[in-house]
Amino acid sequence: MSEIEEKRHEIAELIALELGLGDLEGLSAADRAAVDRQTAETIAGCGVDSPDPADCTEANIRLRGLLQQYRALQILRSDEADARLAEEGEVFGREDDA
């Protein structure tokens, strides 16, 4: 499991507890799907560049910390991909993505 996958798993564990579902590993398929959906929505909605940002002030301190770490890993992953492309001769600027 990559670092970003591990961080997402930590977020999902916390969300399962906050939803009152208990341990992530013991969830039914339906409950696990609900946690996965809520996790994806939380990660997307609490991002600083989200087009429709959620009010994440209600999130507890641990969840906010995990979300910050997750975003940092996303940025790192993006930067590593850019560096790899540059090494392969695919040099471009972010403004070229439009």
Rosetta silent file (secondary structure, phi, psi, omega in degrees, C-alpha in Angstrom):
SEQUENCE: MSEIEEKRHEIAELIALELGLGDLEGLSAADRAAVDRQTAETIAGCGVDSPDPADCTEANIRLRGLLQQYRALQILRSDEADARLAEEGEVFGREDDA
SCORE:     score description
SCORE:     0.000 S_00000001
   1 L     0.000  131.858  179.740    0.000    0.000    0.000 S_00000001
   2 L   -74.274  168.115  179.660    1.395    3.409   -0.972 S_00000001
   3 H   -59.635  -41.527 -178.278    1.679    6.292    1.486 S_00000001
   4 H   -68.527  -36.280  176.048   -1.316    8.035   -0.018 S_00000001
   5 H   -66.933  -38.796  177.616   -3.389    4.834    0.164 S_00000001
   6 H   -63.841  -41.248  179.956   -2.355    4.374    3.799 S_00000001
   7 H   -66.655  -39.615  177.783   -3.375    7.966    4.598 S_00000001
   8 H   -63.707  -38.664  178.121   -6.744    7.463    2.874 S_00000001
   9 H   -62.525  -42.571  177.392   -7.223    4.300    4.938 S_00000001
  10 H   -61.276  -41.186  178.381   -6.536    6.267    8.144 S_00000001
  11 H   -63.873  -44.302  179.625   -9.107    8.855    7.091 S_00000001
  12 H   -62.165  -39.126  177.895  -11.647    6.114    6.338 S_00000001
  13 H   -61.311  -43.498 -179.680  -11.025    4.523    9.756 S_00000001
  14 H   -67.025  -40.688  178.654  -11.702    7.817   11.472 S_00000001
  15 H   -64.883  -40.776  177.678  -14.828    8.460    9.422 S_00000001
  16 H   -59.458  -41.849  178.103  -16.175    4.986   10.233 S_00000001
  17 H   -66.049  -42.769 -179.599  -15.731    5.732   13.926 S_00000001
  18 H   -65.662  -30.144  177.508  -17.339    9.164   13.583 S_00000001
  19 L   -80.365   -4.162  179.678  -20.310    7.603   11.796 S_00000001
  20 L    77.892   20.868 -177.729  -20.683    5.203   14.704 S_00000001
  21 L   -93.281  -10.184  178.452  -19.937    2.156   12.562 S_00000001
  22 L    83.428 -151.362 -175.271  -16.956    0.970   14.557 S_00000001
  23 L   -64.344  131.929 -177.671  -13.895   -0.786   13.206 S_00000001
  24 H   -59.324  -38.507 -176.183  -13.424   -0.432    9.476 S_00000001
  25 H   -68.489  -23.453 -177.201  -12.358   -4.038    9.028 S_00000001
  26 H   -97.469   10.927 -176.121  -15.582   -5.439   10.503 S_00000001
  27 L   -78.788  150.208  172.560  -18.024   -3.480    8.353 S_00000001
  28 L   -69.919  167.073  179.944  -20.600   -4.993    6.039 S_00000001
  29 H   -60.765  -39.556 -179.678  -20.213   -4.332    2.334 S_00000001
  30 H   -66.693  -43.899  178.929  -22.973   -1.694    2.451 S_00000001
  31 H   -66.583  -39.475  179.008  -21.420    0.100    5.445 S_00000001
  32 H   -63.686  -39.883  177.403  -17.972   -0.059    3.866 S_00000001
  33 H   -63.520  -39.364  178.658  -19.369    1.460    0.669 S_00000001
  34 H   -64.672  -41.446  178.897  -20.938    4.264    2.722 S_00000001
  35 H   -66.584  -42.875  178.805  -17.623    4.932    4.473 S_00000001
  36 H   -61.575  -41.823  178.659  -15.728    4.888    1.164 S_00000001
  37 H   -63.759  -45.597  179.790  -18.230    7.343   -0.335 S_00000001
  38 H   -65.174  -37.208  178.098  -18.026    9.633    2.713 S_00000001
  39 H   -62.830  -48.052  179.524  -14.225    9.420    2.658 S_00000001
  40 H   -61.777  -42.948  179.485  -14.069   10.429   -1.003 S_00000001
  41 H   -65.082  -39.203  179.642  -16.523   13.284   -0.422 S_00000001
  42 H   -66.416  -45.675  179.529  -14.582   14.489    2.620 S_00000001
  43 H   -62.726  -46.212 -178.717  -11.246   14.432    0.815 S_00000001
  44 H   -68.366  -43.640 -174.825  -12.682   16.195   -2.236 S_00000001
  45 H   -73.725  -26.898 -177.993  -14.794   18.682   -0.308 S_00000001
  46 L   -95.370    5.322  177.280  -12.135   19.700    2.185 S_00000001
  47 L   -73.303  145.228 -178.005   -9.488   20.348   -0.421 S_00000001
  48 L   -66.781  -23.854 -179.366   -8.289   23.913   -0.716 S_00000001
  49 L  -104.218   17.338 -179.226   -8.874   23.860   -4.480 S_00000001
  50 L   -66.388  132.138  178.918  -12.316   22.244   -4.317 S_00000001
  51 L   -67.466  -25.342  178.895  -14.803   23.915   -6.682 S_00000001
  52 L  -131.936   72.526 -172.949  -17.549   23.361   -4.105 S_00000001
  53 L   -64.454  141.666  176.033  -15.711   23.367   -0.754 S_00000001
  54 L   -86.839  160.053  175.238  -17.366   21.837    2.277 S_00000001
  55 L   -83.356  100.344 -175.127  -17.391   23.471    5.691 S_00000001
  56 H   -95.517   11.177 -179.905  -14.680   21.388    7.336 S_00000001
  57 H   -67.966  -20.877  179.163  -14.547   23.406   10.528 S_00000001
  58 H   -80.623  -16.329  179.365  -16.644   20.715   12.203 S_00000001
  59 L   -64.920  140.994  179.909  -14.031   18.063   11.462 S_00000001
  60 L   -70.612  167.369 -174.689  -12.025   17.141   14.506 S_00000001
  61 H   -59.648  -41.203 -178.975   -8.384   18.077   14.767 S_00000001
  62 H   -63.492  -43.496 -179.971   -7.132   14.589   13.903 S_00000001
  63 H   -64.736  -42.586  177.659   -9.245   14.448   10.734 S_00000001
  64 H   -61.007  -40.087  177.928   -8.091   17.917    9.652 S_00000001
  65 H   -63.883  -43.520  178.966   -4.490   16.823   10.218 S_00000001
  66 H   -64.056  -38.986  178.851   -4.976   13.646    8.188 S_00000001
  67 H   -65.340  -39.130  176.756   -6.574   15.634    5.369 S_00000001
  68 H   -63.666  -42.196  179.053   -3.613   18.045    5.312 S_00000001
  69 H   -64.975  -39.551  179.085   -1.201   15.113    5.174 S_00000001
  70 H   -62.344  -46.274  178.729   -3.235   13.513    2.379 S_00000001
  71 H   -61.485  -39.966  178.568   -3.151   16.749    0.339 S_00000001
  72 H   -62.133  -39.984  178.137    0.608   17.024    0.881 S_00000001
  73 H   -67.410  -35.829  176.482    1.047   13.489   -0.456 S_00000001
  74 H   -63.312  -43.440  179.975   -1.097   14.357   -3.496 S_00000001
  75 H   -64.575  -43.802  178.721    1.107   17.373   -4.231 S_00000001
  76 H   -60.076  -44.482  179.813    4.251   15.289   -3.751 S_00000001
  77 H   -61.490  -42.313  178.655    2.917   12.618   -6.096 S_00000001
  78 H   -64.015  -44.011  179.114    2.097   15.285   -8.710 S_00000001
  79 H   -63.940  -38.880  178.339    5.549   16.856   -8.378 S_00000001
  80 H   -65.345  -38.944  178.158    7.209   13.452   -8.730 S_00000001
  81 H   -64.998  -41.216  177.703    5.199   12.774  -11.896 S_00000001
  82 H   -61.850  -42.626 -179.646    6.246   16.163  -13.310 S_00000001
  83 H   -64.400  -40.730  179.166    9.902   15.413  -12.529 S_00000001
  84 H   -63.665  -43.456  178.494    9.652   12.003  -14.198 S_00000001
  85 H   -63.898  -39.111  178.626    8.127   13.546  -17.332 S_00000001
  86 H   -62.834  -40.275  178.785   10.834   16.207  -17.387 S_00000001
  87 H   -64.655  -31.222 -179.705   13.497   13.496  -17.223 S_00000001
  88 L   -85.488    2.112  177.882   11.813   11.773  -20.161 S_00000001
  89 L    90.355    5.999  179.434   11.908   15.003  -22.157 S_00000001
  90 L   -95.283   59.969 -177.421    8.233   15.831  -21.735 S_00000001
  91 L   -78.049  131.917 -179.883    8.888   19.265  -20.263 S_00000001
  92 L  -156.004  164.722  175.529    5.798   21.412  -19.943 S_00000001
  93 L  -103.064  154.491  179.594    4.263   24.063  -17.752 S_00000001
  94 H   -59.084  -30.017 -179.489    1.145   23.623  -15.656 S_00000001
  95 H   -68.248  -17.081  178.090   -0.530   26.335  -17.741 S_00000001
  96 H   -74.819  -10.413 -177.291   -0.219   24.009  -20.747 S_00000001
  97 H   -73.737  -15.442 -174.593   -2.767   21.661  -19.145 S_00000001
  98 L   -65.448    0.000    0.000   -5.717   23.876  -20.113 S_00000001
